[in-house]
Amino acid sequence: MTNKLRSRYGEWALITGASEGIGLACAEALAALQFNLVLVARRGERLEEIAAPLRQQHGIDVQVKPLDLSMLANNQLLCREVESLDIGLVVTSAGFGTSGEFVENTWTAEMNMIELNCISSAFLAHHFGQRFKQQQRGGLVLLSSIVSLQGIAYIGNYAATKAYIQSLGEALYAELKPYHVDVLTCAPGPVATGFAKRAGIEMSFAATSKVTAAGIVSALARRQRTVRPGWLAKCLSYPLEILPRSWRFPLIDTAMKLLLRHPKTPHGKSK
Ligand SMILES: NC(=O)c1ccc[n+]([C@@H]2O[C@H](COP(=O)([O-])OP(=O)(O)OC[C@H]3O[C@@H](n4cnc5c(N)ncnc54)[C@H](OP(=O)(O)O)[C@@H]3O)[C@@H](O)[C@H]2O)c1
């Protein structure tokens, strides 16, 4: 696997959201495959704490870029700063969710989520997609979610940002394939990370970020279009896909009641 992915994509991988959760697990998995890494998130000190042991254990180069990617200008700055590196693989894992009634949340928070989850990922996919097309090799991993399959009450805007990413990723897979560029959309179910706390929800039956990262790496090796890492993501999503869209709503509502608690909703539970 080491030689396969590194020789397919090149020496450097860039990971956003690398200070925690799925992004961090991807950084660890790619370091084990001998990729040099560019790690991006807002907390610079945390990134340095992660970078030091990765350099030491794997003998790789690691650069850290403390940036708030919800601001487009910082995405542009990031692309300029890594121009001289042979980046061949990009994982856009920076993201967060809001929960509760959409109209009760501040517009600032909802817009910030669109800026990070959608605009940053789309901008980086556009920029690196162009670079990869030119060099006729590369890999792009976009973080979607199983909630991207249909509208879901009380995480409506979050699910909508993930529907955007899922749709974009599926299309780019086909557009970039002729140029030997792989585009993988990863749609996890619940994963135990910092995500739930920031979203103000509580999760049951969550997978680990390690299982999620391992799923991403093996799906890249197989050149898959979408991966749903772990048994729960598969069980929750595949049966739904064969049903007409209108039949899915009561089922997904029931599944969400079992899996998520939204303390901010009137009854303290998803409905
Ligand atoms: N966990 C789940 O259940 C789950 C399920 C499906 C999909 N996902 C998706 O997977 C991705 C990763 O989520 P996770 O579970 O790993 O969450 P997490 O543990 O909260 O990690 C989020 C990462 O994004 C970074 N980040 C947040 N805001 C940022 C900003 N404005 N600019 C730059 N970096 C920022 C955070 O670092 P800093 O705080 O240092 O900036 C952190 O490294 C997200 O897109 C999420 O939607 C998660």
Tab-separated table of N, CA, C and O in Angstrom, residues 107-217:
chain	number	residue	atom	x	y	z
A	107	TRP	N	-27.558	33.637	12.183
A	107	TRP	CA	-27.172	33.543	10.775
A	107	TRP	C	-25.648	33.468	10.655
A	107	TRP	O	-25.096	32.777	9.799
A	108	THR	N	-24.955	34.163	11.563
A	108	THR	CA	-23.489	34.163	11.518
A	108	THR	C	-22.951	32.738	11.615
A	108	THR	O	-22.069	32.345	10.850
A	109	ALA	N	-23.501	31.944	12.551
A	109	ALA	CA	-23.020	30.565	12.720
A	109	ALA	C	-23.369	29.708	11.503
A	109	ALA	O	-22.547	28.910	11.033
A	110	GLU	N	-24.591	29.898	10.985
A	110	GLU	CA	-25.022	29.089	9.824
A	110	GLU	C	-24.180	29.433	8.590
A	110	GLU	O	-23.799	28.555	7.811
A	111	MET	N	-23.899	30.733	8.421
A	111	MET	CA	-23.115	31.168	7.256
A	111	MET	C	-21.660	30.683	7.379
A	111	MET	O	-21.059	30.221	6.407
A	112	ASN	N	-21.135	30.766	8.615
A	112	ASN	CA	-19.762	30.330	8.856
A	112	ASN	C	-19.602	28.847	8.493
A	112	ASN	O	-18.585	28.436	7.917
A	113	MET	N	-20.642	28.070	8.798
A	113	MET	CA	-20.591	26.633	8.472
A	113	MET	C	-20.587	26.426	6.945
A	113	MET	O	-19.853	25.578	6.430
A	114	ILE	N	-21.396	27.210	6.240
A	114	ILE	CA	-21.408	27.092	4.769
A	114	ILE	C	-20.031	27.485	4.213
A	114	ILE	O	-19.499	26.838	3.313
A	115	GLU	N	-19.460	28.554	4.808
A	115	GLU	CA	-18.151	29.020	4.328
A	115	GLU	C	-17.068	27.955	4.518
A	115	GLU	O	-16.225	27.753	3.643
A	116	LEU	N	-17.109	27.269	5.671
A	116	LEU	CA	-16.082	26.252	5.921
A	116	LEU	C	-16.405	24.949	5.178
A	116	LEU	O	-15.586	24.438	4.402
A	117	ASN	N	-17.608	24.423	5.428
A	117	ASN	CA	-17.939	23.082	4.888
A	117	ASN	C	-18.022	23.093	3.361
A	117	ASN	O	-17.633	22.115	2.716
A	118	CYS	N	-18.561	24.179	2.795
A	118	CYS	CA	-18.772	24.195	1.340
A	118	CYS	C	-17.712	25.014	0.600
A	118	CYS	O	-17.028	24.487	-0.286
A	119	ILE	N	-17.588	26.305	0.956
A	119	ILE	CA	-16.730	27.182	0.147
A	119	ILE	C	-15.259	26.758	0.229
A	119	ILE	O	-14.578	26.656	-0.795
A	120	SER	N	-14.774	26.491	1.450
A	120	SER	CA	-13.364	26.104	1.575
A	120	SER	C	-13.094	24.813	0.799
A	120	SER	O	-12.136	24.731	0.014
A	121	SER	N	-13.965	23.806	0.995
A	121	SER	CA	-13.743	22.522	0.301
A	121	SER	C	-13.820	22.691	-1.213
A	121	SER	O	-13.011	22.117	-1.954
A	122	ALA	N	-14.801	23.475	-1.677
A	122	ALA	CA	-14.951	23.659	-3.129
A	122	ALA	C	-13.755	24.431	-3.694
A	122	ALA	O	-13.232	24.098	-4.764
A	123	PHE	N	-13.310	25.456	-2.958
A	123	PHE	CA	-12.159	26.239	-3.432
A	123	PHE	C	-10.915	25.350	-3.537
A	123	PHE	O	-10.202	25.365	-4.548
A	124	LEU	N	-10.664	24.557	-2.498
A	124	LEU	CA	-9.469	23.691	-2.502
A	124	LEU	C	-9.593	22.613	-3.586
A	124	LEU	O	-8.601	22.261	-4.240
A	125	ALA	N	-10.825	22.108	-3.790
A	125	ALA	CA	-11.029	21.103	-4.853
A	125	ALA	C	-10.764	21.734	-6.226
A	125	ALA	O	-10.178	21.102	-7.114
A	126	HIS	N	-11.169	22.986	-6.389
A	126	HIS	CA	-10.965	23.689	-7.660
A	126	HIS	C	-9.470	23.931	-7.891
A	126	HIS	O	-8.919	23.589	-8.939
A	127	HIS	N	-8.817	24.481	-6.868
A	127	HIS	CA	-7.390	24.807	-6.999
A	127	HIS	C	-6.544	23.551	-7.234
A	127	HIS	O	-5.770	23.477	-8.193
A	128	PHE	N	-6.726	22.553	-6.339
A	128	PHE	CA	-5.873	21.364	-6.475
A	128	PHE	C	-6.334	20.482	-7.640
A	128	PHE	O	-5.515	19.789	-8.243
A	129	GLY	N	-7.611	20.534	-7.957
A	129	GLY	CA	-8.092	19.820	-9.148
A	129	GLY	C	-7.360	20.312	-10.397
A	129	GLY	O	-6.925	19.511	-11.235
A	130	GLN	N	-7.197	21.636	-10.491
A	130	GLN	CA	-6.454	22.202	-11.638
A	130	GLN	C	-5.000	21.744	-11.630
A	130	GLN	O	-4.456	21.340	-12.661
A	131	ARG	N	-4.381	21.811	-10.444
A	131	ARG	CA	-2.969	21.382	-10.327
A	131	ARG	C	-2.818	19.918	-10.693
A	131	ARG	O	-1.906	19.525	-11.425
A	132	PHE	N	-3.727	19.092	-10.172
A	132	PHE	CA	-3.628	17.647	-10.402
A	132	PHE	C	-3.882	17.317	-11.869
A	132	PHE	O	-3.247	16.425	-12.438
A	133	LYS	N	-4.823	18.026	-12.477
A	133	LYS	CA	-5.111	17.784	-13.905
A	133	LYS	C	-3.848	18.064	-14.734
A	133	LYS	O	-3.486	17.288	-15.615
A	134	GLN	N	-3.203	19.182	-14.392
A	134	GLN	CA	-1.994	19.561	-15.116
A	134	GLN	C	-0.889	18.523	-14.952
A	134	GLN	O	-0.218	18.160	-15.906
A	135	GLN	N	-0.730	18.029	-13.708
A	135	GLN	CA	0.359	17.064	-13.475
A	135	GLN	C	-0.059	15.623	-13.791
A	135	GLN	O	0.737	14.708	-13.700
A	136	GLN	N	-1.358	15.454	-14.167
A	136	GLN	CA	-1.877	14.130	-14.568
A	136	GLN	C	-1.743	13.083	-13.465
A	136	GLN	O	-1.561	11.904	-13.721
A	137	ARG	N	-1.867	13.531	-12.233
A	137	ARG	CA	-1.924	12.608	-11.101
A	137	ARG	C	-2.392	13.386	-9.881
A	137	ARG	O	-2.175	14.605	-9.797
A	138	GLY	N	-3.027	12.677	-8.959
A	138	GLY	CA	-3.446	13.328	-7.721
A	138	GLY	C	-4.647	12.636	-7.113
A	138	GLY	O	-5.317	11.833	-7.758
A	139	GLY	N	-4.887	12.965	-5.857
A	139	GLY	CA	-6.042	12.408	-5.153
A	139	GLY	C	-6.678	13.485	-4.295
A	139	GLY	O	-5.987	14.309	-3.690
A	140	LEU	N	-7.999	13.476	-4.270
A	140	LEU	CA	-8.747	14.478	-3.521
A	140	LEU	C	-9.788	13.733	-2.689
A	140	LEU	O	-10.544	12.924	-3.241
A	141	VAL	N	-9.798	13.971	-1.379
A	141	VAL	CA	-10.784	13.319	-0.509
A	141	VAL	C	-11.654	14.397	0.117
A	141	VAL	O	-11.145	15.298	0.802
A	142	LEU	N	-12.959	14.319	-0.134
A	142	LEU	CA	-13.894	15.305	0.410
A	142	LEU	C	-14.741	14.639	1.492
A	142	LEU	O	-15.229	13.521	1.293
A	143	LEU	N	-14.923	15.336	2.625
A	143	LEU	CA	-15.706	14.762	3.721
A	143	LEU	C	-17.165	15.177	3.624
A	143	LEU	O	-17.516	16.322	3.859
A	144	SER	N	-17.978	14.193	3.278
A	144	SER	CA	-19.426	14.372	3.247
A	144	SER	C	-19.983	13.732	4.517
A	144	SER	O	-19.346	13.813	5.582
A	145	SER	N	-21.105	13.067	4.455
A	145	SER	CA	-21.699	12.400	5.621
A	145	SER	C	-22.882	11.583	5.130
A	145	SER	O	-23.456	11.894	4.082
A	146	ILE	N	-23.293	10.592	5.923
A	146	ILE	CA	-24.513	9.876	5.519
A	146	ILE	C	-25.742	10.773	5.624
A	146	ILE	O	-26.762	10.477	5.029
A	147	VAL	N	-25.630	11.888	6.350
A	147	VAL	CA	-26.791	12.790	6.427
A	147	VAL	C	-27.002	13.557	5.121
A	147	VAL	O	-27.947	14.315	4.984
A	148	SER	N	-26.099	13.353	4.161
A	148	SER	CA	-26.220	14.049	2.866
A	148	SER	C	-27.334	13.461	1.995
A	148	SER	O	-27.688	14.028	0.970
A	149	LEU	N	-27.897	12.311	2.399
A	149	LEU	CA	-28.846	11.614	1.523
A	149	LEU	C	-30.203	12.297	1.394
A	149	LEU	O	-30.896	12.139	0.403
A	150	GLN	N	-30.623	13.019	2.430
A	150	GLN	CA	-31.901	13.740	2.373
A	150	GLN	C	-31.932	14.785	3.486
A	150	GLN	O	-31.079	14.784	4.360
A	151	GLY	N	-32.953	15.669	3.431
A	151	GLY	CA	-33.094	16.694	4.470
A	151	GLY	C	-33.367	16.050	5.826
A	151	GLY	O	-34.110	15.085	5.921
A	152	ILE	N	-32.720	16.579	6.878
A	152	ILE	CA	-32.913	16.016	8.221
A	152	ILE	C	-33.180	17.163	9.201
A	152	ILE	O	-32.334	18.045	9.369
A	153	ALA	N	-34.363	17.103	9.819
A	153	ALA	CA	-34.751	18.165	10.753
A	153	ALA	C	-33.752	18.291	11.890
A	153	ALA	O	-33.204	17.294	12.362
A	154	TYR	N	-33.539	19.495	12.318
A	154	TYR	CA	-32.681	19.877	13.453
A	154	TYR	C	-31.185	19.791	13.170
A	154	TYR	O	-30.386	20.159	14.030
A	155	ILE	N	-30.823	19.286	11.994
A	155	ILE	CA	-29.447	19.476	11.509
A	155	ILE	C	-29.550	19.830	10.016
A	155	ILE	O	-28.726	19.432	9.205
A	156	GLY	N	-30.607	20.599	9.696
A	156	GLY	CA	-30.968	20.840	8.297
A	156	GLY	C	-29.870	21.483	7.473
A	156	GLY	O	-29.550	21.024	6.372
A	157	ASN	N	-29.290	22.570	7.995
A	157	ASN	CA	-28.279	23.281	7.200
A	157	ASN	C	-26.994	22.464	7.120
A	157	ASN	O	-26.335	22.424	6.080
A	158	TYR	N	-26.644	21.771	8.209
A	158	TYR	CA	-25.456	20.907	8.176
A	158	TYR	C	-25.631	19.820	7.118
A	158	TYR	O	-24.748	19.597	6.283
A	159	ALA	N	-26.798	19.143	7.146
A	159	ALA	CA	-27.048	18.073	6.164
A	159	ALA	C	-26.991	18.644	4.743
A	159	ALA	O	-26.484	17.982	3.824
A	160	ALA	N	-27.469	19.878	4.579
A	160	ALA	CA	-27.447	20.503	3.250
A	160	ALA	C	-26.014	20.784	2.793
A	160	ALA	O	-25.685	20.603	1.607
A	161	THR	N	-25.133	21.185	3.724
A	161	THR	CA	-23.727	21.410	3.320
A	161	THR	C	-23.095	20.089	2.866
A	161	THR	O	-22.288	20.058	1.942
A	162	LYS	N	-23.500	18.999	3.512
A	162	LYS	CA	-22.912	17.704	3.162
A	162	LYS	C	-23.497	17.160	1.855
A	162	LYS	O	-22.827	16.438	1.116
A	163	ALA	N	-24.774	17.499	1.575
A	163	ALA	CA	-25.375	17.112	0.292
A	163	ALA	C	-24.615	17.804	-0.855
A	163	ALA	O	-24.361	17.207	-1.910
A	164	TYR	N	-24.238	19.057	-0.620
A	164	TYR	CA	-23.457	19.802	-1.614
A	164	TYR	C	-22.119	19.102	-1.889
A	164	TYR	O	-21.736	18.874	-3.041
A	165	ILE	N	-21.436	18.727	-0.806
A	165	ILE	CA	-20.124	18.077	-0.949
A	165	ILE	C	-20.252	16.716	-1.627
A	165	ILE	O	-19.467	16.366	-2.518
A	166	GLN	N	-21.280	15.945	-1.226
A	166	GLN	CA	-21.468	14.615	-1.820
A	166	GLN	C	-21.690	14.744	-3.333
A	166	GLN	O	-21.086	14.017	-4.131
A	167	SER	N	-22.528	15.692	-3.701
A	167	SER	CA	-22.858	15.882	-5.112
A	167	SER	C	-21.626	16.359	-5.901
A	167	SER	O	-21.326	15.845	-6.993
A	168	LEU	N	-20.914	17.321	-5.338
A	168	LEU	CA	-19.719	17.835	-6.020
A	168	LEU	C	-18.681	16.723	-6.197
A	168	LEU	O	-18.113	16.538	-7.282
A	169	GLY	N	-18.453	15.970	-5.131
A	169	GLY	CA	-17.439	14.912	-5.177
A	169	GLY	C	-17.771	13.845	-6.215
A	169	GLY	O	-16.896	13.402	-6.973
A	170	GLU	N	-19.048	13.434	-6.241
A	170	GLU	CA	-19.457	12.401	-7.214
A	170	GLU	C	-19.213	12.878	-8.642
A	170	GLU	O	-18.787	12.112	-9.510
A	171	ALA	N	-19.484	14.161	-8.892
A	171	ALA	CA	-19.309	14.702	-10.252
A	171	ALA	C	-17.828	14.831	-10.605
A	171	ALA	O	-17.405	14.465	-11.715
A	172	LEU	N	-17.039	15.332	-9.639
A	172	LEU	CA	-15.602	15.521	-9.921
A	172	LEU	C	-14.889	14.194	-10.157
A	172	LEU	O	-13.891	14.137	-10.890
A	173	TYR	N	-15.392	13.141	-9.529
A	173	TYR	CA	-14.823	11.799	-9.741
A	173	TYR	C	-14.779	11.506	-11.247
A	173	TYR	O	-13.752	11.065	-11.778
A	174	ALA	N	-15.915	11.773	-11.916
A	174	ALA	CA	-15.998	11.478	-13.354
A	174	ALA	C	-15.210	12.492	-14.186
A	174	ALA	O	-14.529	12.126	-15.150
A	175	GLU	N	-15.278	13.780	-13.774
A	175	GLU	CA	-14.595	14.817	-14.569
A	175	GLU	C	-13.081	14.658	-14.550
A	175	GLU	O	-12.405	14.940	-15.537
A	176	LEU	N	-12.535	14.244	-13.419
A	176	LEU	CA	-11.076	14.207	-13.290
A	176	LEU	C	-10.464	12.837	-13.585
A	176	LEU	O	-9.244	12.718	-13.736
A	177	LYS	N	-11.320	11.834	-13.698
A	177	LYS	CA	-10.831	10.470	-13.970
A	177	LYS	C	-9.966	10.394	-15.242
A	177	LYS	O	-8.904	9.751	-15.231
A	178	PRO	N	-10.374	11.052	-16.348
A	178	PRO	CA	-9.542	10.964	-17.564
A	178	PRO	C	-8.119	11.516	-17.373
A	178	PRO	O	-7.232	11.224	-18.167
A	179	TYR	N	-7.929	12.331	-16.332
A	179	TYR	CA	-6.590	12.922	-16.080
A	179	TYR	C	-5.843	12.158	-14.990
A	179	TYR	O	-4.897	12.675	-14.398
A	180	HIS	N	-6.316	10.942	-14.673
A	180	HIS	CA	-5.667	10.087	-13.665
A	180	HIS	C	-5.701	10.709	-12.273
A	180	HIS	O	-4.794	10.515	-11.470
A	181	VAL	N	-6.753	11.483	-12.017
A	181	VAL	CA	-6.933	12.099	-10.693
A	181	VAL	C	-8.108	11.401	-10.005
A	181	VAL	O	-9.195	11.306	-10.569
A	182	ASP	N	-7.858	10.901	-8.778
A	182	ASP	CA	-8.909	10.207	-8.025
A	182	ASP	C	-9.650	11.196	-7.130
A	182	ASP	O	-9.006	11.983	-6.423
A	183	VAL	N	-10.962	11.150	-7.149
A	183	VAL	CA	-11.759	11.962	-6.221
A	183	VAL	C	-12.629	11.011	-5.404
A	183	VAL	O	-13.466	10.294	-5.951
A	184	LEU	N	-12.392	11.010	-4.115
A	184	LEU	CA	-13.127	10.115	-3.212
A	184	LEU	C	-13.975	10.961	-2.272
A	184	LEU	O	-13.467	11.881	-1.631
A	185	THR	N	-15.266	10.645	-2.203
A	185	THR	CA	-16.117	11.309	-1.218
A	185	THR	C	-16.335	10.333	-0.073
A	185	THR	O	-16.738	9.187	-0.295
A	186	CYS	N	-16.028	10.797	1.143
A	186	CYS	CA	-16.176	9.930	2.314
A	186	CYS	C	-17.437	10.358	3.072
A	186	CYS	O	-17.568	11.517	3.465
A	187	ALA	N	-18.359	9.418	3.254
A	187	ALA	CA	-19.626	9.720	3.935
A	187	ALA	C	-19.755	8.866	5.194
A	187	ALA	O	-20.410	7.810	5.181
A	188	PRO	N	-19.153	9.316	6.299
A	188	PRO	CA	-19.240	8.510	7.523
A	188	PRO	C	-20.609	8.637	8.183
A	188	PRO	O	-21.332	9.604	7.958
A	189	GLY	N	-20.912	7.654	9.035
A	189	GLY	CA	-22.013	7.797	9.987
A	189	GLY	C	-21.444	8.510	11.204
A	189	GLY	O	-20.417	9.182	11.105
A	190	PRO	N	-22.055	8.367	12.381
A	190	PRO	CA	-21.513	9.009	13.579
A	190	PRO	C	-20.093	8.524	13.887
A	190	PRO	O	-19.837	7.327	13.850
A	191	VAL	N	-19.198	9.475	14.159
A	191	VAL	CA	-17.806	9.146	14.505
A	191	VAL	C	-17.482	9.893	15.809
A	191	VAL	O	-17.822	11.077	15.942
A	192	ALA	N	-16.834	9.199	16.741
A	192	ALA	CA	-16.519	9.813	18.042
A	192	ALA	C	-15.316	10.745	17.900
A	192	ALA	O	-14.171	10.293	17.832
A	193	THR	N	-15.588	12.049	17.792
A	193	THR	CA	-14.547	13.073	17.622
A	193	THR	C	-15.009	14.317	18.387
A	193	THR	O	-15.971	14.250	19.141
A	194	GLY	N	-14.377	15.439	18.124
A	194	GLY	CA	-14.831	16.703	18.730
A	194	GLY	C	-16.094	17.246	18.075
A	194	GLY	O	-16.663	18.245	18.534
A	195	PHE	N	-16.548	16.588	17.015
A	195	PHE	CA	-17.676	17.093	16.221
A	195	PHE	C	-18.958	17.278	17.041
A	195	PHE	O	-19.602	18.326	16.986
A	196	ALA	N	-19.340	16.238	17.820
A	196	ALA	CA	-20.629	16.264	18.531
A	196	ALA	C	-20.683	17.428	19.515
A	196	ALA	O	-21.696	18.137	19.600
A	197	LYS	N	-19.571	17.649	20.232
A	197	LYS	CA	-19.555	18.721	21.236
A	197	LYS	C	-19.787	20.073	20.560
A	197	LYS	O	-20.607	20.872	20.992
A	198	ARG	N	-19.061	20.305	19.457
A	198	ARG	CA	-19.210	21.603	18.786
A	198	ARG	C	-20.616	21.750	18.192
A	198	ARG	O	-21.166	22.843	18.154
A	199	ALA	N	-21.207	20.637	17.739
A	199	ALA	CA	-22.542	20.686	17.129
A	199	ALA	C	-23.646	20.767	18.181
A	199	ALA	O	-24.801	20.998	17.844
A	200	GLY	N	-23.302	20.522	19.457
A	200	GLY	CA	-24.315	20.557	20.504
A	200	GLY	C	-25.230	19.354	20.455
A	200	GLY	O	-26.420	19.449	20.751
A	201	ILE	N	-24.696	18.202	20.048
A	201	ILE	CA	-25.502	16.980	20.007
A	201	ILE	C	-24.783	15.878	20.788
A	201	ILE	O	-23.594	16.007	21.094
A	202	GLU	N	-25.514	14.824	21.075
A	202	GLU	CA	-24.896	13.655	21.706
A	202	GLU	C	-25.136	12.464	20.800
A	202	GLU	O	-26.227	12.299	20.270
A	203	MET	N	-24.090	11.653	20.588
A	203	MET	CA	-24.188	10.532	19.637
A	203	MET	C	-24.152	9.192	20.359
A	203	MET	O	-23.475	9.050	21.364
A	204	SER	N	-24.844	8.200	19.773
A	204	SER	CA	-24.689	6.823	20.250
A	204	SER	C	-24.062	6.005	19.126
A	204	SER	O	-24.158	6.388	17.964
A	205	PHE	N	-23.479	4.883	19.454
A	205	PHE	CA	-22.939	3.932	18.470
A	205	PHE	C	-21.943	4.564	17.500
A	205	PHE	O	-21.979	4.277	16.303
A	206	ALA	N	-21.088	5.459	17.992
A	206	ALA	CA	-20.182	6.130	17.060
A	206	ALA	C	-18.991	5.238	16.691
A	206	ALA	O	-18.480	4.488	17.532
A	207	ALA	N	-18.568	5.321	15.444
A	207	ALA	CA	-17.350	4.631	14.992
A	207	ALA	C	-16.135	5.425	15.479
A	207	ALA	O	-16.269	6.539	15.976
A	208	THR	N	-14.940	4.868	15.309
A	208	THR	CA	-13.733	5.616	15.685
A	208	THR	C	-13.185	6.338	14.455
A	208	THR	O	-13.437	5.941	13.314
A	209	SER	N	-12.413	7.397	14.730
A	209	SER	CA	-11.807	8.136	13.609
A	209	SER	C	-10.743	7.271	12.913
A	209	SER	O	-10.495	7.422	11.715
A	210	LYS	N	-10.148	6.321	13.670
A	210	LYS	CA	-9.146	5.429	13.086
A	210	LYS	C	-9.782	4.523	12.016
A	210	LYS	O	-9.215	4.324	10.930
A	211	VAL	N	-10.959	3.983	12.329
A	211	VAL	CA	-11.676	3.141	11.357
A	211	VAL	C	-12.036	3.973	10.123
A	211	VAL	O	-11.925	3.514	8.973
A	212	THR	N	-12.420	5.219	10.358
A	212	THR	CA	-12.803	6.108	9.249
A	212	THR	C	-11.594	6.373	8.344
A	212	THR	O	-11.695	6.290	7.112
A	213	ALA	N	-10.451	6.683	8.961
A	213	ALA	CA	-9.243	6.960	8.162
A	213	ALA	C	-8.792	5.711	7.401
A	213	ALA	O	-8.399	5.794	6.230
A	214	ALA	N	-8.881	4.543	8.059
A	214	ALA	CA	-8.488	3.292	7.383
A	214	ALA	C	-9.398	3.048	6.182
A	214	ALA	O	-8.947	2.597	5.116
A	215	GLY	N	-10.687	3.348	6.345
A	215	GLY	CA	-11.638	3.209	5.233
A	215	GLY	C	-11.283	4.121	4.078
A	215	GLY	O	-11.369	3.728	2.898
A	216	ILE	N	-10.850	5.330	4.395
A	216	ILE	CA	-10.465	6.297	3.350
A	216	ILE	C	-9.243	5.777	2.584
A	216	ILE	O	-9.216	5.779	1.351
A	217	VAL	N	-8.242	5.315	3.331
A	217	VAL	CA	-7.005	4.854	2.684
A	217	VAL	C	-7.283	3.650	1.774
A	217	VAL	O	-6.826	3.611	0.621
